[in-house]
Amino acid sequence: MMRCVRIGFGKIARIHEEQLTKFGVVTIGVLETSISRQQEVIAAGFHLYTSLAAAAKDSPDFYDLCIPADVRLEVLVTLCKLAPDANILIEKPICGADDIDEIRR
């Protein structure tokens, strides 16, 4: 059984949940910053994380990033500082063209 933390709880997150469940992946929690979506996370029966630090403490097998491209770089930088060996699943594109050099670093 693989354990993931999902970051974001929009349309893509729900598709990922549906598909990854078919492969035995268990979502141990969802990090969501939107107040209205936080309520949806709880209503869907998931543990709610309100920070990456809290999510990292649970040492998931991987993080499933389901967030808009314009905020991915910030999340990736923070996540790499908290969990340098983290496995990360991310939809494409990974970032905006202006962020490529930073992603490479």
Coordinates of C-alpha atoms in Angstrom, one line a residue, residues 27-84:
T27 CA -4.6 9.3 0.5
I28 CA -3.6 10.0 4.2
G29 CA -4.5 13.6 3.9
V30 CA -5.1 16.7 1.8
L31 CA -3.4 20.0 2.1
E32 CA -5.8 22.8 1.1
T33 CA -5.6 26.5 1.8
S34 CA -9.0 27.6 0.5
I35 CA -11.4 27.8 3.4
S36 CA -14.4 26.6 1.3
R37 CA -12.4 23.6 -0.1
Q38 CA -11.1 22.8 3.4
Q39 CA -14.7 22.1 4.3
E40 CA -15.0 19.9 1.2
V41 CA -11.9 17.9 2.2
I42 CA -13.4 17.2 5.6
A43 CA -16.8 16.4 4.2
A44 CA -15.1 13.9 1.8
G45 CA -13.6 12.1 4.8
F46 CA -10.0 13.1 4.4
H47 CA -7.6 14.4 7.0
L48 CA -7.0 18.1 6.4
Y49 CA -3.5 19.5 6.5
T50 CA -3.1 23.3 6.7
S51 CA 0.7 23.4 6.1
L52 CA 3.3 21.5 4.2
A53 CA 5.3 21.1 7.5
A54 CA 2.4 19.2 9.0
A55 CA 2.0 17.0 6.0
A56 CA 5.8 16.2 5.8
K57 CA 5.7 15.0 9.4
D58 CA 3.5 12.1 8.3
S59 CA 6.2 10.9 5.8
P60 CA 4.0 9.9 2.9
D61 CA 5.4 7.7 0.1
F62 CA 4.7 10.6 -2.3
Y63 CA 3.1 14.0 -2.7
D64 CA 0.4 14.4 -5.4
L65 CA 0.5 18.1 -6.5
C66 CA -2.9 19.1 -7.8
I67 CA -2.4 22.9 -7.8
P68 CA -2.3 25.6 -10.4
A69 CA 1.0 26.1 -12.3
D70 CA 1.5 29.6 -11.0
V71 CA 1.9 28.4 -7.4
R72 CA 3.8 25.1 -8.0
L73 CA 7.3 26.6 -7.8
E74 CA 6.6 28.0 -4.3
V75 CA 5.2 24.7 -3.1
L76 CA 8.1 22.7 -4.7
V77 CA 10.7 24.9 -3.1
T78 CA 9.1 24.6 0.3
L79 CA 8.6 20.8 -0.1
C80 CA 12.2 20.2 -1.2
K81 CA 13.4 22.1 1.9
L82 CA 11.1 20.0 4.2
A83 CA 11.6 16.7 2.6
P84 CA 14.6 16.7 0.2

